[in-house]
XYZ file of C-alpha atoms in Angstrom:
566
model
C -31.648 -57.018 13.393
C -31.575 -56.496 9.592
C -30.464 -53.057 8.352
C -33.228 -50.594 7.441
C -34.145 -50.235 3.775
C -34.995 -46.913 2.148
C -35.838 -45.619 -1.311
C -34.616 -42.147 -2.323
C -35.925 -40.342 -5.426
C -33.583 -37.672 -6.791
C -30.189 -37.045 -8.352
C -29.045 -33.710 -6.945
C -26.593 -32.850 -4.133
C -29.260 -33.330 -1.440
C -30.060 -36.826 -2.721
C -26.345 -37.701 -2.710
C -25.712 -36.371 0.795
C -28.900 -37.999 2.124
C -27.924 -41.409 0.756
C -24.397 -41.005 2.108
C -25.823 -40.090 5.537
C -28.142 -43.105 5.580
C -25.326 -45.485 4.650
C -22.516 -44.082 6.786
C -24.457 -43.209 9.948
C -27.353 -45.673 9.977
C -25.865 -48.573 7.976
C -28.949 -48.585 5.750
C -29.574 -50.264 2.410
C -30.654 -47.656 -0.123
C -32.245 -47.799 -3.562
C -32.049 -44.605 -5.611
C -34.553 -43.786 -8.366
C -33.195 -41.296 -10.927
C -33.700 -40.505 -14.632
C -30.148 -41.306 -15.792
C -27.212 -42.701 -13.840
C -24.796 -40.803 -16.116
C -26.263 -37.343 -15.508
C -26.227 -34.857 -12.628
C -25.160 -36.675 -9.425
C -25.877 -40.116 -10.853
C -22.196 -41.127 -11.180
C -21.444 -40.072 -7.578
C -24.502 -41.916 -6.275
C -23.519 -45.067 -8.144
C -20.123 -45.145 -6.414
C -21.575 -45.129 -2.880
C -21.228 -48.560 -1.264
C -24.265 -50.832 -1.486
C -26.464 -48.401 -3.421
C -28.891 -49.886 -5.930
C -29.821 -47.655 -8.885
C -33.191 -47.745 -10.679
C -33.413 -45.569 -13.796
C -36.868 -44.140 -14.552
C -38.266 -40.846 -15.824
C -41.632 -41.253 -14.073
C -42.338 -42.146 -10.459
C -45.242 -44.463 -11.214
C -46.386 -47.837 -9.889
C -44.036 -49.792 -12.189
C -41.057 -47.746 -11.032
C -41.899 -48.294 -7.366
C -42.261 -52.032 -7.966
C -38.857 -52.107 -9.668
C -37.391 -50.328 -6.630
C -39.046 -52.922 -4.319
C -40.776 -50.161 -2.393
C -42.881 -52.728 -0.542
C -39.785 -53.899 1.342
C -38.660 -50.372 2.301
C -39.052 -48.725 5.690
C -39.417 -45.299 4.114
C -39.461 -43.262 0.904
C -37.684 -39.910 0.480
C -38.900 -37.708 -2.385
C -36.238 -35.022 -2.781
C -36.666 -33.778 -6.352
C -36.832 -29.998 -6.790
C -40.473 -29.977 -7.841
C -43.174 -29.615 -5.167
C -46.039 -30.849 -7.349
C -44.073 -33.813 -8.698
C -43.119 -34.862 -5.174
C -46.726 -34.637 -3.929
C -47.948 -36.629 -6.924
C -45.364 -39.349 -6.318
C -46.227 -39.462 -2.604
C -49.907 -40.019 -3.387
C -49.014 -42.878 -5.733
C -46.707 -44.455 -3.165
C -49.319 -44.239 -0.408
C -51.903 -45.803 -2.696
C -49.623 -48.831 -3.120
C -48.267 -48.932 0.433
C -50.570 -47.136 2.907
C -48.315 -47.688 5.936
C -45.106 -46.465 4.285
C -43.132 -43.687 5.979
C -42.853 -40.694 3.605
C -40.411 -37.782 3.675
C -41.213 -35.071 1.126
C -38.930 -32.226 0.131
C -40.823 -28.999 -0.556
C -40.038 -25.327 -0.911
C -43.566 -24.007 -0.338
C -43.979 -25.069 3.278
C -47.427 -23.485 3.569
C -48.561 -25.935 0.898
C -46.499 -28.663 2.513
C -48.101 -28.360 5.939
C -51.499 -28.442 4.254
C -50.939 -31.566 2.158
C -49.248 -33.409 5.027
C -52.724 -34.239 6.319
C -53.329 -36.284 3.178
C -50.830 -38.879 4.360
C -50.888 -41.282 7.274
C -47.178 -41.117 8.136
C -45.401 -38.202 6.533
C -42.771 -35.536 7.205
C -42.498 -32.452 5.002
C -39.117 -30.735 5.010
C -37.412 -27.893 3.183
C -33.656 -28.124 2.710
C -33.572 -24.329 2.417
C -35.420 -23.956 5.706
C -33.077 -26.411 7.420
C -29.942 -24.689 6.145
C -30.989 -21.037 6.558
C -30.443 -20.803 10.364
C -26.939 -22.278 10.041
C -26.055 -19.863 7.242
C -27.418 -16.852 9.118
C -25.645 -17.879 12.326
C -22.364 -18.164 10.426
C -22.856 -14.729 8.862
C -23.560 -13.177 12.257
C -20.472 -14.810 13.753
C -22.290 -17.278 16.014
C -20.992 -20.759 16.759
C -24.501 -22.262 16.589
C -27.904 -20.776 15.779
C -30.000 -19.691 18.741
C -33.091 -19.310 16.575
C -35.325 -21.550 14.484
C -37.807 -20.852 11.710
C -41.244 -22.444 12.233
C -44.426 -22.102 10.177
C -45.428 -18.441 10.277
C -42.827 -17.249 12.783
C -39.215 -17.318 13.892
C -38.382 -18.203 17.497
C -35.119 -17.300 19.195
C -33.436 -17.437 22.582
C -33.187 -14.088 24.380
C -32.716 -12.617 27.792
C -36.108 -11.917 29.331
C -35.091 -8.290 29.929
C -34.428 -7.819 26.203
C -37.900 -8.678 24.921
C -41.453 -7.538 25.511
C -43.589 -9.914 27.544
C -46.066 -10.294 24.675
C -43.303 -11.845 22.541
C -42.322 -14.494 25.113
C -43.336 -18.078 24.311
C -41.866 -19.736 27.400
C -38.911 -19.684 29.760
C -36.195 -22.157 28.829
C -33.258 -21.671 31.210
C -32.292 -20.115 34.537
C -28.673 -18.928 34.441
C -28.495 -16.761 37.546
C -26.714 -19.374 39.691
C -23.030 -20.262 39.696
C -23.509 -23.687 38.121
C -24.643 -24.690 34.627
C -27.988 -23.320 33.421
C -31.122 -25.068 34.681
C -33.041 -25.936 31.509
C -36.845 -25.791 31.431
C -37.354 -24.878 35.108
C -40.602 -25.678 36.908
C -41.668 -22.032 37.264
C -41.599 -20.090 34.016
C -40.805 -16.814 35.812
C -37.563 -18.304 37.186
C -36.097 -18.484 33.679
C -34.037 -15.463 32.648
C -33.533 -16.947 29.179
C -36.737 -17.259 27.177
C -37.949 -18.489 23.826
C -39.423 -15.458 22.056
C -40.997 -14.508 18.735
C -38.640 -12.487 16.536
C -40.007 -9.261 15.089
C -38.432 -6.089 13.745
C -40.070 -3.767 16.272
C -37.719 -5.100 18.963
C -34.603 -4.259 16.929
C -31.866 -6.688 15.859
C -31.707 -9.928 17.818
C -28.684 -9.937 20.122
C -26.323 -12.851 20.524
C -26.338 -14.508 23.934
C -22.549 -14.121 23.914
C -22.929 -10.334 24.041
C -22.176 -9.503 27.667
C -22.725 -5.753 27.313
C -25.277 -4.514 29.891
C -28.723 -4.275 28.362
C -29.404 -0.557 29.012
C -25.965 0.406 27.706
C -26.393 -1.828 24.688
C -29.776 -0.280 23.922
C -28.396 3.260 24.229
C -25.429 2.384 22.045
C -27.630 0.780 19.383
C -30.027 3.727 19.519
C -27.275 6.316 19.060
C -25.645 4.318 16.290
C -28.988 3.851 14.552
C -29.738 7.604 14.719
C -26.293 8.489 13.376
C -26.682 6.042 10.511
C -30.145 7.427 9.772
C -28.949 11.033 9.526
C -25.867 10.087 7.523
C -27.947 7.960 5.187
C -30.472 10.772 4.726
C -27.817 13.353 3.876
C -26.035 10.992 1.505
C -29.339 10.047 -0.091
C -30.215 13.660 -0.821
C -26.821 14.203 -2.406
C -26.924 10.967 -4.392
C -30.307 11.785 -5.928
C -29.197 15.162 -7.328
C -27.343 15.541 -10.627
C -23.783 16.815 -10.253
C -24.407 19.799 -12.577
C -27.388 20.858 -10.497
C -25.234 20.512 -7.392
C -22.748 22.982 -8.883
C -25.531 25.410 -9.839
C -27.047 25.284 -6.367
C -23.642 25.816 -4.750
C -22.891 28.851 -6.969
C -26.266 30.451 -6.226
C -25.868 29.729 -2.522
C -22.407 31.345 -2.569
C -23.824 34.457 -4.266
C -26.613 34.612 -1.702
C -24.219 34.324 1.251
C -21.898 36.921 -0.286
C -24.871 39.269 -0.619
C -25.734 38.819 3.059
C -22.172 39.637 4.128
C -21.912 42.619 1.739
C -25.160 44.195 2.983
C -24.156 43.645 6.608
C -20.800 45.378 6.088
C -22.104 48.201 3.873
C -25.133 49.080 6.030
C -23.489 48.273 9.354
C -26.373 46.007 10.358
C -26.543 42.585 11.977
C -26.309 39.415 9.919
C -29.957 38.665 10.744
C -31.061 42.038 9.360
C -28.808 41.570 6.338
C -30.308 38.118 5.732
C -33.810 39.579 5.824
C -32.927 42.305 3.287
C -31.182 39.768 1.058
C -34.199 37.468 1.035
C -36.499 40.366 0.168
C -34.148 41.417 -2.611
C -33.806 37.872 -3.962
C -37.578 37.513 -4.005
C -37.790 40.752 -6.039
C -40.002 42.256 -3.347
C -38.300 45.664 -3.110
C -37.937 48.860 -5.195
C -34.508 49.799 -6.603
C -32.692 52.394 -4.486
C -30.928 54.785 -6.924
C -29.458 56.792 -4.066
C -27.647 53.813 -2.544
C -23.920 53.359 -2.916
C -22.239 51.330 -5.632
C -21.681 48.303 -3.367
C -25.312 48.255 -2.328
C -26.621 48.646 -5.884
C -24.288 45.954 -7.216
C -25.244 43.581 -4.431
C -28.927 44.283 -5.019
C -28.621 43.538 -8.732
C -26.590 40.346 -8.376
C -28.779 38.932 -5.598
C -31.941 39.754 -7.568
C -30.621 37.870 -10.594
C -29.585 34.970 -8.363
C -33.050 34.939 -6.831
C -34.639 34.671 -10.271
C -32.366 31.723 -11.087
C -32.916 30.015 -7.747
C -36.567 29.108 -8.345
C -36.068 27.086 -11.564
C -32.872 25.524 -10.192
C -34.635 24.343 -7.033
C -37.551 23.073 -9.120
C -35.158 21.185 -11.388
C -33.387 19.763 -8.347
C -36.611 18.384 -6.886
C -37.737 16.922 -10.219
C -34.283 15.449 -10.857
C -34.212 13.826 -7.428
C -37.658 12.309 -7.953
C -36.709 10.950 -11.388
C -33.406 9.548 -10.104
C -35.187 7.862 -7.203
C -37.623 6.251 -9.627
C -34.824 5.150 -11.947
C -32.892 3.751 -8.998
C -35.874 1.647 -8.008
C -36.401 0.401 -11.568
C -32.720 -0.247 -12.255
C -32.140 -1.934 -8.913
C -29.923 0.589 -7.158
C -29.967 1.580 -3.515
C -32.123 4.626 -2.955
C -30.237 5.474 0.242
C -26.714 4.570 1.357
C -26.636 1.966 4.106
C -24.182 0.530 6.612
C -24.046 -2.296 9.146
C -26.237 -4.430 6.889
C -26.010 -7.975 5.500
C -25.643 -8.474 1.742
C -27.369 -11.587 0.371
C -26.505 -12.727 -3.163
C -28.951 -15.058 -4.888
C -32.702 -15.161 -4.267
C -33.432 -18.782 -5.020
C -34.852 -21.213 -2.478
C -32.073 -20.691 0.067
C -31.585 -16.958 -0.422
C -35.313 -16.360 -0.015
C -35.341 -18.159 3.333
C -32.234 -16.286 4.476
C -33.520 -12.771 3.714
C -36.811 -13.524 5.475
C -34.985 -14.858 8.528
C -32.571 -11.918 8.678
C -35.476 -9.486 8.277
C -37.448 -11.137 11.089
C -34.363 -11.069 13.304
C -34.233 -7.296 12.827
C -31.146 -6.986 10.602
C -30.917 -4.634 7.618
C -30.530 -6.559 4.359
C -29.522 -5.731 0.790
C -30.370 -8.419 -1.780
C -28.703 -9.015 -5.158
C -29.918 -11.244 -7.968
C -29.353 -11.543 -11.697
C -33.025 -11.895 -12.626
C -36.267 -10.068 -11.922
C -38.064 -13.418 -12.039
C -36.153 -15.133 -9.220
C -38.256 -16.691 -6.479
C -37.257 -14.221 -3.761
C -37.602 -10.954 -5.712
C -41.275 -10.551 -4.850
C -40.608 -11.286 -1.187
C -37.808 -8.705 -1.082
C -40.197 -6.079 -2.424
C -42.969 -7.087 -0.016
C -40.565 -6.713 2.913
C -39.164 -3.448 1.479
C -35.679 -4.959 1.338
C -33.344 -2.997 -0.988
C -32.921 -5.051 -4.152
C -30.225 -4.789 -6.826
C -30.714 -6.588 -10.134
C -27.241 -7.267 -11.461
C -24.228 -9.549 -11.638
C -22.795 -9.930 -8.141
C -19.493 -11.170 -9.534
C -18.796 -7.597 -10.743
C -17.240 -5.121 -8.329
C -19.562 -2.352 -9.493
C -22.603 -4.331 -8.366
C -21.041 -4.970 -4.973
C -20.222 -1.263 -4.627
C -23.876 -0.448 -5.300
C -24.780 -2.790 -2.431
C -22.443 -0.806 -0.115
C -20.256 -3.839 0.563
C -17.596 -1.531 2.019
C -19.906 -0.737 4.945
C -21.730 -4.067 5.420
C -21.178 -6.425 8.358
C -21.409 -9.687 6.381
C -21.998 -11.131 2.926
C -23.738 -14.382 2.001
C -23.125 -15.677 -1.535
C -26.022 -18.097 -2.063
C -26.553 -18.250 -5.822
C -26.755 -21.583 -7.645
C -23.332 -21.086 -9.270
C -20.222 -22.053 -7.308
C -18.071 -19.912 -9.621
C -20.267 -16.823 -9.225
C -20.325 -17.255 -5.446
C -16.537 -17.578 -5.280
C -16.026 -14.547 -7.548
C -18.402 -12.443 -5.465
C -16.697 -13.494 -2.237
C -13.209 -12.650 -3.544
C -14.308 -9.263 -4.927
C -16.061 -8.458 -1.643
C -12.904 -9.322 0.287
C -10.964 -6.995 -2.036
C -13.363 -4.135 -1.390
C -13.396 -4.818 2.339
C -10.560 -6.958 3.697
C -11.575 -9.186 6.593
C -15.278 -9.129 5.703
C -17.324 -11.981 7.197
C -18.211 -14.076 4.129
C -20.433 -17.150 3.936
C -20.490 -19.013 0.641
C -22.905 -21.618 -0.594
C -21.010 -24.324 -2.454
C -22.670 -27.451 -3.785
C -19.593 -29.662 -3.518
C -18.634 -30.263 0.124
C -15.060 -31.220 -0.769
C -14.710 -28.083 -2.890
C -16.061 -26.022 0.009
C -13.385 -27.282 2.390
C -10.622 -26.671 -0.159
C -11.876 -23.131 -0.834
C -11.681 -22.384 2.872
C -8.025 -23.387 2.905
C -6.892 -21.984 -0.446
C -8.617 -18.579 -0.393
C -8.631 -17.922 3.350
C -12.420 -17.682 3.375
C -13.196 -19.443 6.626
C -16.902 -20.127 6.139
C -18.133 -22.176 3.177
C -21.336 -24.150 3.450
C -22.972 -26.847 1.352
C -26.736 -26.558 1.813
C -27.249 -30.234 1.084
C -24.724 -31.276 3.747
C -26.480 -29.043 6.278
C -29.936 -30.423 5.470
C -29.175 -34.111 4.838
C -28.989 -35.158 8.549
C -32.497 -33.766 9.145
C -33.910 -35.676 6.149
C -32.203 -38.879 7.286
C -33.549 -38.468 10.811
C -37.043 -37.856 9.420
C -36.894 -41.152 7.504
C -36.179 -42.851 10.812
C -39.292 -41.153 12.242
C -37.423 -38.759 14.464
C -39.676 -35.757 14.786
C -37.039 -33.074 15.407
C -37.677 -29.982 13.271
C -35.114 -27.640 14.800
C -32.443 -27.193 17.443
C -31.674 -24.287 19.760
C -28.267 -23.660 21.329
C -28.333 -22.494 24.965
C -24.904 -21.875 26.480
C -23.248 -24.864 24.761
C -26.225 -27.080 25.460
C -28.831 -28.060 22.891
C -32.603 -28.145 23.151
C -34.668 -29.856 20.475
C -37.877 -28.526 18.954
C -40.061 -31.389 17.796
C -43.613 -32.016 16.621
C -45.188 -35.022 18.314
C -48.331 -36.695 16.869
C -50.667 -38.166 19.483
C -51.944 -41.598 18.487
C -55.226 -43.127 19.622
C -54.930 -45.158 22.801
C -51.547 -43.736 23.752
C -50.675 -42.650 27.274
C -51.267 -39.011 26.272
C -54.672 -39.529 24.638
C -57.407 -38.098 26.874
C -55.063 -36.397 29.312
C -54.125 -32.758 29.789
C -51.168 -30.760 28.526
C -49.952 -30.534 32.117
C -49.363 -34.307 31.938
C -47.044 -33.813 28.949
C -44.706 -31.352 30.652
C -41.661 -32.723 32.471
C -39.620 -30.277 34.528
C -36.152 -29.945 33.053
C -37.018 -32.174 30.089
C -40.151 -31.240 28.127
C -42.389 -28.208 27.684
C -45.298 -27.813 25.262
C -45.192 -24.554 23.296
C -48.025 -25.141 20.785
C -50.871 -27.541 20.017
C -52.657 -28.231 16.729
C -55.905 -30.151 16.720
C -56.850 -32.724 14.045
C -59.133 -30.262 12.256
C -57.056 -27.121 12.850
C -54.846 -25.544 10.193
C -52.774 -23.373 12.531
C -51.353 -24.068 15.997
C -52.484 -22.594 19.291
C -49.392 -21.066 20.866
C -48.712 -21.295 24.620
C -51.905 -23.311 25.295
C -53.080 -23.527 28.952
C -51.935 -26.609 30.929
C -55.554 -27.641 31.493
C -56.246 -28.058 27.772
C -57.172 -31.613 26.776
C -54.990 -33.805 24.549
C -56.799 -35.902 21.940
C -55.782 -38.462 19.359
C -54.715 -36.700 16.165
C -53.315 -33.673 18.004
C -49.820 -32.492 17.123
C -47.813 -31.106 20.021
C -44.940 -28.743 19.369
C -42.483 -29.184 22.227
C -39.069 -27.995 23.309
C -37.143 -30.746 25.046
C -33.790 -32.308 25.778
C -32.939 -35.657 24.184
C -33.996 -37.728 27.182
C -37.323 -35.954 27.520
C -38.040 -36.265 23.814
C -37.364 -40.015 23.803
C -39.727 -40.503 26.750
C -42.406 -38.344 25.146
C -42.227 -40.227 21.834
C -42.828 -43.460 23.727
C -45.792 -41.993 25.618
C -47.371 -40.541 22.475
C -47.355 -43.822 20.566
C -47.434 -46.643 23.124
C -50.952 -47.732 24.136
C -51.852 -46.854 27.685
C -51.484 -49.782 30.084
C -54.762 -51.436 31.161
C -56.183 -50.342 34.492
């Protein structure tokens, strides 16, 4: 059998890692279209074995002919421009209607919409592919037990940890002594479920956390209340000018001294003395010329303090309001925070990561150099604290409360800035869990060894296997780890005349192998989640399934192979 042929358009790290994956794992012949072989990752691409380079600024019909697109099994458009990639895909389909297309896009809402324009197309986001791995690394998990899908994030949880309305389906029964039984026949038998992540349920727990659920909930509740009260008290202090703090403290000391003096001089209780002091401070009493010297002096001092207290308190409130406004404008935390995750860089990857962390219920603080970054608007919509500043400076990291955070992800587009931020964060908090985004995979591995930062990730190396698999028409869009075993989440198109066409969803399900979790009709823009087993399956439907590898292979055959004659 001759090796598969593919055409890849792009000259960035993802294009390089994708081509390398196709050559090394699938023994493919690859042609790369790029503007200049001497720029960006052109030199590295040219050194890969068997790669043919076509230089062109425009992806037009002449360029595709020069790349011999008609002989290719698939075309990967991985430039960092959604519109340019869509335009090129339309041109390619016009020339070669049966060509397999894989399109890289950031705006997946747009991507899922335009996918219907093409006969055989997969739309992928490298940021979306990499985000679960990055988040899992930051949270200290060996493998992600969650996956981001259009409009929602799904994760594996114990049934007792989630509300029934959030459960999509049961995926494993682990109550026996043996290995977990994946995708059992009866959904209620599964104690591990696939659920929708939302913040109302609190932070998503790792499956490796063996703490009893009630105790864990009580512990998290107490810790959350303590952090809330501490944060509130610190916030009130942080929003008040230091000079006003001194003035308030002096007036409060005078007031307390007056209470004690009246109590001792009049031989009354502290409650009675407090009442008289308040009346005196409010200037609501007549001077008593017959009182003793101590009483008269106390009366005079407290009255003066009372007069000063009103403008001081007014100034304190105004000052706090102004400081809060300035903090929001300048990008400072309005309240101290702890146990959070700091995310540096709100580009494509950082935007996906903060959304995923937010949906998983974790507190997040975001840092970016620019107000115009892609993820700034999302951070504000989600009410995520945002700091506009240089994360390579210690002062910026202090503002993000790095000393009290649980993890830091440095995801900017600069390797140097990410490394600086990671090293400064480790200085402020030794032993901090740090995940760095580095574009060069070799550099990432060397950084891990040289700087004792154990987790460095190249987004392109994380995403490239998924793009390569998509070119080979493997419909996997996510994986879920379940007790050292892996389940695949895949979208299966139903072709006309296949074994599935005209049947019911119950016919798709295989106990222990396949379960349907959503169905999208040919004319539907959003999926129907947990559809009933009696629902009909028609040509053009897309079935979202969770399956093991054997079940997925069988289902792919049934969805595309014509039904045998009867």
